Short mmCIF file of C-alpha atoms and ligand atoms in Angstrom, two decimals:
data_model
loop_
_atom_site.label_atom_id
_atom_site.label_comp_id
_atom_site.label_asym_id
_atom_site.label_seq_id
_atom_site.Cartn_x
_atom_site.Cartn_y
_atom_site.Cartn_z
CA UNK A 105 12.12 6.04 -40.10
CA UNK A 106 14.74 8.98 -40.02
CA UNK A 107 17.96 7.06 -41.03
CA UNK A 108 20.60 8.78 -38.78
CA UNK A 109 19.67 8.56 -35.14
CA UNK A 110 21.95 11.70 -34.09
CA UNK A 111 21.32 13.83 -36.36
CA UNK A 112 17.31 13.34 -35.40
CA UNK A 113 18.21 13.66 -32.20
CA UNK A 114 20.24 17.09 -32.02
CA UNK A 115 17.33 18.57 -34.36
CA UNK A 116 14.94 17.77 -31.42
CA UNK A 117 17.80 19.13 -28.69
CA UNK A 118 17.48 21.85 -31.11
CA UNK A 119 13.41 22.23 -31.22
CA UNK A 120 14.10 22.28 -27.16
CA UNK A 121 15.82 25.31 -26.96
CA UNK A 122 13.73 27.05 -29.67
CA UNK A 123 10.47 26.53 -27.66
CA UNK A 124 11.84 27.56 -24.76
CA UNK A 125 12.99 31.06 -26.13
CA UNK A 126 9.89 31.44 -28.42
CA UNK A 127 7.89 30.63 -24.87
CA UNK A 128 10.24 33.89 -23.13
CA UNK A 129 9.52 36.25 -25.66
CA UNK A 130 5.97 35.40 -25.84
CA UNK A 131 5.93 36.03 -22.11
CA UNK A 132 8.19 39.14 -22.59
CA UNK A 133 5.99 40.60 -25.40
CA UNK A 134 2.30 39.53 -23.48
CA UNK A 135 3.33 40.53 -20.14
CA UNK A 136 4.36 44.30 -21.77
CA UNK A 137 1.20 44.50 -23.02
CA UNK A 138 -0.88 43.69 -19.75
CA UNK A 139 1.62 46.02 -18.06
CA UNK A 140 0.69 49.10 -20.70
CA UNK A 141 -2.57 48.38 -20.75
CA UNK A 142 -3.28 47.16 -17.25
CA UNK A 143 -5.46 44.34 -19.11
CA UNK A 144 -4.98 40.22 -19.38
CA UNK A 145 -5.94 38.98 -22.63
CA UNK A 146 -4.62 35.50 -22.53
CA UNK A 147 -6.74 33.13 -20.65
CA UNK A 148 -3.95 30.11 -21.39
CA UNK A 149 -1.22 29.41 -23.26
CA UNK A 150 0.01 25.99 -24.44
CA UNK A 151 2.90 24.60 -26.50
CA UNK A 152 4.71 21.43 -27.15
CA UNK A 153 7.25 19.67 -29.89
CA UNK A 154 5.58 17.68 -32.07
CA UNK A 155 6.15 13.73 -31.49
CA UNK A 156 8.23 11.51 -33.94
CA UNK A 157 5.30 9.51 -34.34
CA UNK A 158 3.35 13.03 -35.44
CA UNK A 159 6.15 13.87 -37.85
CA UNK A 160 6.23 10.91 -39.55
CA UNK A 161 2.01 10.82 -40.01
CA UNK A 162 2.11 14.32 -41.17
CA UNK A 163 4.99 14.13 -43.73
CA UNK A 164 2.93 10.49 -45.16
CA UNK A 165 -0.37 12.60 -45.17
CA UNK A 166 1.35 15.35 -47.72
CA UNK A 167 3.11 12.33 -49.70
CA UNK A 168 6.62 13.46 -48.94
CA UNK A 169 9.42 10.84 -48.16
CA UNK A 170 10.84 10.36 -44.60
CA UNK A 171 13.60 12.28 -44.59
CA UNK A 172 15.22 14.86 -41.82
CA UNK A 173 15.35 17.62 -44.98
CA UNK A 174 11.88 17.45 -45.38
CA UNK A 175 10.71 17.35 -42.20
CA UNK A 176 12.74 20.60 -41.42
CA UNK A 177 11.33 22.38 -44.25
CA UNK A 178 7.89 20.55 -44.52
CA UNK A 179 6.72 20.26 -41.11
CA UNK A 180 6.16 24.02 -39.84
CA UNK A 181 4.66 22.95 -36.59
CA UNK A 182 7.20 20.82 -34.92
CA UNK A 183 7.67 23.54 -32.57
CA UNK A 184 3.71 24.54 -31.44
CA UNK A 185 2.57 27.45 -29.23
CA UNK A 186 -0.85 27.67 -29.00
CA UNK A 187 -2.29 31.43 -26.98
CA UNK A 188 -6.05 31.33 -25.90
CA UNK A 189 -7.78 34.09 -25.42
CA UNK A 190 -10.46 35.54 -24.30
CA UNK A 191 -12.02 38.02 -26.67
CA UNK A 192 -12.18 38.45 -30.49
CA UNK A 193 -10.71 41.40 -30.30
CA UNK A 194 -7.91 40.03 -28.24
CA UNK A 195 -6.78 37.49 -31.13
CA UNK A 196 -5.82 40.62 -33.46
CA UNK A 197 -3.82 42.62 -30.52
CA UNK A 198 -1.70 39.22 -29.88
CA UNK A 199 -1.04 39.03 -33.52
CA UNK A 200 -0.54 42.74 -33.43
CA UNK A 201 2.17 42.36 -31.09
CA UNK A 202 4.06 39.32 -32.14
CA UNK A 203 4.49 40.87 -35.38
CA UNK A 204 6.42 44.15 -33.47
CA UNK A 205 8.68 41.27 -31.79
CA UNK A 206 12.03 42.29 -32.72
CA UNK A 207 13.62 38.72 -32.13
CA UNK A 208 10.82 36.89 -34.04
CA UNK A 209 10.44 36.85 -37.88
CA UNK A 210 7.78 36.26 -39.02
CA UNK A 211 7.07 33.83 -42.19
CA UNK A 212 3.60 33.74 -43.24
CA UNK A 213 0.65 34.47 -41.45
CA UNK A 214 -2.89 32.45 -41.85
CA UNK A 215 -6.17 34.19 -40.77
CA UNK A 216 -8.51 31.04 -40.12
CA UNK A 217 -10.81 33.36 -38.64
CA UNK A 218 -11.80 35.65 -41.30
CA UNK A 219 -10.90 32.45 -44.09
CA UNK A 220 -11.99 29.68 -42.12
CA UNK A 221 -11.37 26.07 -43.05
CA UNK A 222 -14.02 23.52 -44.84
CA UNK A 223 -14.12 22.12 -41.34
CA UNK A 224 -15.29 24.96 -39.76
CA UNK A 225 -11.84 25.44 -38.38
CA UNK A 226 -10.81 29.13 -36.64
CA UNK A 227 -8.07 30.51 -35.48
CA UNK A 228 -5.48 33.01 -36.66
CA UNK A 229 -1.55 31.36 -37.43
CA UNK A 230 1.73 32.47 -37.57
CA UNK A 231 4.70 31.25 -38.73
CA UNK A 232 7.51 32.44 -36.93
CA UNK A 233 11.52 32.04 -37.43
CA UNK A 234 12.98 31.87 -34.08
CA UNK A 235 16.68 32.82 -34.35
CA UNK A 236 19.14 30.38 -32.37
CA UNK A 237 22.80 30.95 -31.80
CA UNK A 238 24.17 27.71 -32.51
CA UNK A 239 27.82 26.96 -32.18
CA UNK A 240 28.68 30.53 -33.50
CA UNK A 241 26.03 30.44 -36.67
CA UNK A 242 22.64 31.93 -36.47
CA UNK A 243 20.33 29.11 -37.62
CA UNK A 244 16.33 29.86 -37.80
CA UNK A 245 14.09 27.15 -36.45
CA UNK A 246 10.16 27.38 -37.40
CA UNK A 247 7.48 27.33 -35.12
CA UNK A 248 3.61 27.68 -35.19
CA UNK A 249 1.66 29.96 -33.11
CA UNK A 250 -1.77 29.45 -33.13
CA UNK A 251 -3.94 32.39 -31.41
CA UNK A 252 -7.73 31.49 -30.96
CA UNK A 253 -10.09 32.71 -28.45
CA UNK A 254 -11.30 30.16 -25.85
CA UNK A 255 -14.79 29.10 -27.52
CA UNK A 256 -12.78 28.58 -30.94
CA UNK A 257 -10.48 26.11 -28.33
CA UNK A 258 -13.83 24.44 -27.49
CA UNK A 259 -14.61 23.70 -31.13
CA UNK A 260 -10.90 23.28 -32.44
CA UNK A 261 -10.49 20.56 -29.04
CA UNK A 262 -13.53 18.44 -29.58
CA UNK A 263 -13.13 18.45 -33.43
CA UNK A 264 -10.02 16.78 -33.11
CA UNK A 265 -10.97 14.17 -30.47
CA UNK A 266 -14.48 13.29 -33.12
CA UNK A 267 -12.61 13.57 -36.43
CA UNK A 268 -9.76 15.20 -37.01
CA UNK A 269 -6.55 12.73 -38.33
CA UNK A 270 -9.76 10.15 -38.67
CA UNK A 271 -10.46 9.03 -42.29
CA UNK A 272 -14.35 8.33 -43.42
CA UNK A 273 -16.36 10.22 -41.06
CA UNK A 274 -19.65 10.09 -41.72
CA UNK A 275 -20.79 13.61 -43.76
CA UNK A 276 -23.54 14.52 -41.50
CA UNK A 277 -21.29 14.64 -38.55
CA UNK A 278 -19.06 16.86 -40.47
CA UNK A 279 -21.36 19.21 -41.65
CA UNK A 280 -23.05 19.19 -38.13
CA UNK A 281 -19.31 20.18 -36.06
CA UNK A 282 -19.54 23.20 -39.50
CA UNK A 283 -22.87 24.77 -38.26
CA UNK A 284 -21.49 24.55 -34.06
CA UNK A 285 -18.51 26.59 -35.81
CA UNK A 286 -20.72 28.67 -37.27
CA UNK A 287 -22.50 29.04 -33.57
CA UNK A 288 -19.11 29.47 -31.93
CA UNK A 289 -18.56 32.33 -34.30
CA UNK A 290 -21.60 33.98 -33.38
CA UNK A 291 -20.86 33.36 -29.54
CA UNK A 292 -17.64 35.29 -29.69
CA UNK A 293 -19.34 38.14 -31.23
CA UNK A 294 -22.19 38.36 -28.74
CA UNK A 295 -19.23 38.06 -26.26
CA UNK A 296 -17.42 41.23 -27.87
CA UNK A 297 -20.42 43.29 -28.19
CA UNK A 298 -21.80 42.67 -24.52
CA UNK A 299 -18.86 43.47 -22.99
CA UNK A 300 -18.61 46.86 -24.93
CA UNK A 301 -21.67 47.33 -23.73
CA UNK A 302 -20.70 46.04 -19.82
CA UNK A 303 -17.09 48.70 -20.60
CA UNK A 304 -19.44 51.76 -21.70
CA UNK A 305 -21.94 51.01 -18.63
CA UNK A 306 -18.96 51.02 -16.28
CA UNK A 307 -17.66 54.67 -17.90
CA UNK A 308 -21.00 56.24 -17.51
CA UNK A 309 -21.13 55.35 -13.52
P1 0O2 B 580 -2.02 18.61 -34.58
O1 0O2 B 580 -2.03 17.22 -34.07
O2 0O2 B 580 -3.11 19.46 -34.01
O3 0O2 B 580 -0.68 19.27 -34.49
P2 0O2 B 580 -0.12 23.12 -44.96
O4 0O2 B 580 -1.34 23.99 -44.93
O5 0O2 B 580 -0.30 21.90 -45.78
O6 0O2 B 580 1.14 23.87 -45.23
P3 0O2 B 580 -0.63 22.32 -42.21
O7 0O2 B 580 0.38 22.04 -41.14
O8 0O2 B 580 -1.69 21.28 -42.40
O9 0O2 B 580 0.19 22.56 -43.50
O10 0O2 B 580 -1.22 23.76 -41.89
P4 0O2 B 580 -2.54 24.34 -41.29
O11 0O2 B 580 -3.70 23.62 -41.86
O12 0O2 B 580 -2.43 25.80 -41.47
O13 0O2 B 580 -2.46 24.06 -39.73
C1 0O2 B 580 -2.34 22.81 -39.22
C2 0O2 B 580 -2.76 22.77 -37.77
O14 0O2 B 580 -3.95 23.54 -37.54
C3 0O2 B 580 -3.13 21.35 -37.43
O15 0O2 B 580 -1.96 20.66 -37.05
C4 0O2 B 580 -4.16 21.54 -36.31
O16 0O2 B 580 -3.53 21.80 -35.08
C5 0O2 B 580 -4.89 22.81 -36.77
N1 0O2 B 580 -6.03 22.47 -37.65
C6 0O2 B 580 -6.13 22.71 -38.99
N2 0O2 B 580 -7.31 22.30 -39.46
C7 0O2 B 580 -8.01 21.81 -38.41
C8 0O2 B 580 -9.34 21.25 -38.27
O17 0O2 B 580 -10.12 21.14 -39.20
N3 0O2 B 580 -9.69 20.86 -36.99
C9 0O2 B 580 -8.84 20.97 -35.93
N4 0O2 B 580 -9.27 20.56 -34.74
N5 0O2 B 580 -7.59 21.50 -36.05
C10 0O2 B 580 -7.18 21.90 -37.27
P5 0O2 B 580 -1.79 19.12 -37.35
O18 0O2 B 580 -0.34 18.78 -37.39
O19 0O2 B 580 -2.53 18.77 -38.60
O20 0O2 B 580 -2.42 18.43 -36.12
#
């Protein structure tokens, strides 16, 4: 357990605030886009804080001790935004325009989708330093965005209830949620292609 209560405590006042202006921005930056383009990409968007409980699993699953320092600069995802979309292509112009934010910095960026995990796993992160003003200092809290389209949500969703955080599950099963990965994959780029087609059928009439 995280020895001093209060100081636990104002870091999570602290994750508070950060999702909440990560969350405007977002909503700044998506809503621009629609606006320009007189197009919705986003089908949902999600986020949370991370629980304690969460924290303390995650920071015992990479071997580090319990401590506030490490969980600041070992757990990226305490603060979570998660943007669903609906299109392929729609994935890369999110990214495309989170990395133009000029209040977000961002840290390190993951492509899941072209480098996909041994699970299967797809979906494009981004580690992002959200800068607070915090009693007249500028402190950065972390934060992970993850931006997948809605059939990688399908996959990523289920996954997690069957195995994911679950120790000893059995190999077949594992290799068998790798190939509906593989099929989600190849779902989202039917999806992409017919609606070219359905776009270029709609400027010919
Ligand atoms: P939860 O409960 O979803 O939040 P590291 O790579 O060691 O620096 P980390 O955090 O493991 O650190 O980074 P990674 O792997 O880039 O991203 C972690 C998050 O991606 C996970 O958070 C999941 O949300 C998601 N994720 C990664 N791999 C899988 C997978 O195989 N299946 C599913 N369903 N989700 C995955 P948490 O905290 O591990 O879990």
């Amino acid at each position: 357990m995280f020895d001093d209560f209060d100081e636990f405590s104002h870091l999570m006042l602290k994750y508070e605030f950060a999702i909440e202006k990560l969350k405007t921005e977002l909503d700044i930056l998506i809503k621009e886009y629609e606006f320009k383009n007189k197009y919705q990409p986003v089908d949902h968007i999600k986020s949370r804080i991370k629980t304690k409980e969460s924290a303390l699993k995650k920071l015992e699953r990479k071997g580090y001790d319990i401590t506030l320092d490490n969980l600041k600069e070992h757990i990226h995802d305490m603060v979570g935004v998660r943007i669903v979309c609906s299109f392929l292509s729609d994935v890369y112009d999110i990214v495309d325009i989170i990395e133009k934010s000029k209040v977000l910095k961002i840290k390190e960026k993951r492509d899941y989708i072209k480098n996909p995990k041994k699970s299967g796993y797809s979906s494009f992160h981004l580690i992002v330093l959200i800068p607070m003003r915090l009693e007249d200092e500028i402190e950065y809290i972390q934060a992970e965005i993850q931006i997948r389209t809605m059939a990688m949500d399908f996959w990523a969703s289920l996954d997690h209830k069957i195995q994911y955080k679950y120790n000893g599950i059995p190999l077949e099963v594992q290799k068998e949620m790798y190939n509906c990965a593989i099929a989600i994959k190849s779902l989202d780029n039917k999806m992409i292609d017919l609606n070219e087609i359905a776009s270029k059928h709609k400027d010919e009439n």
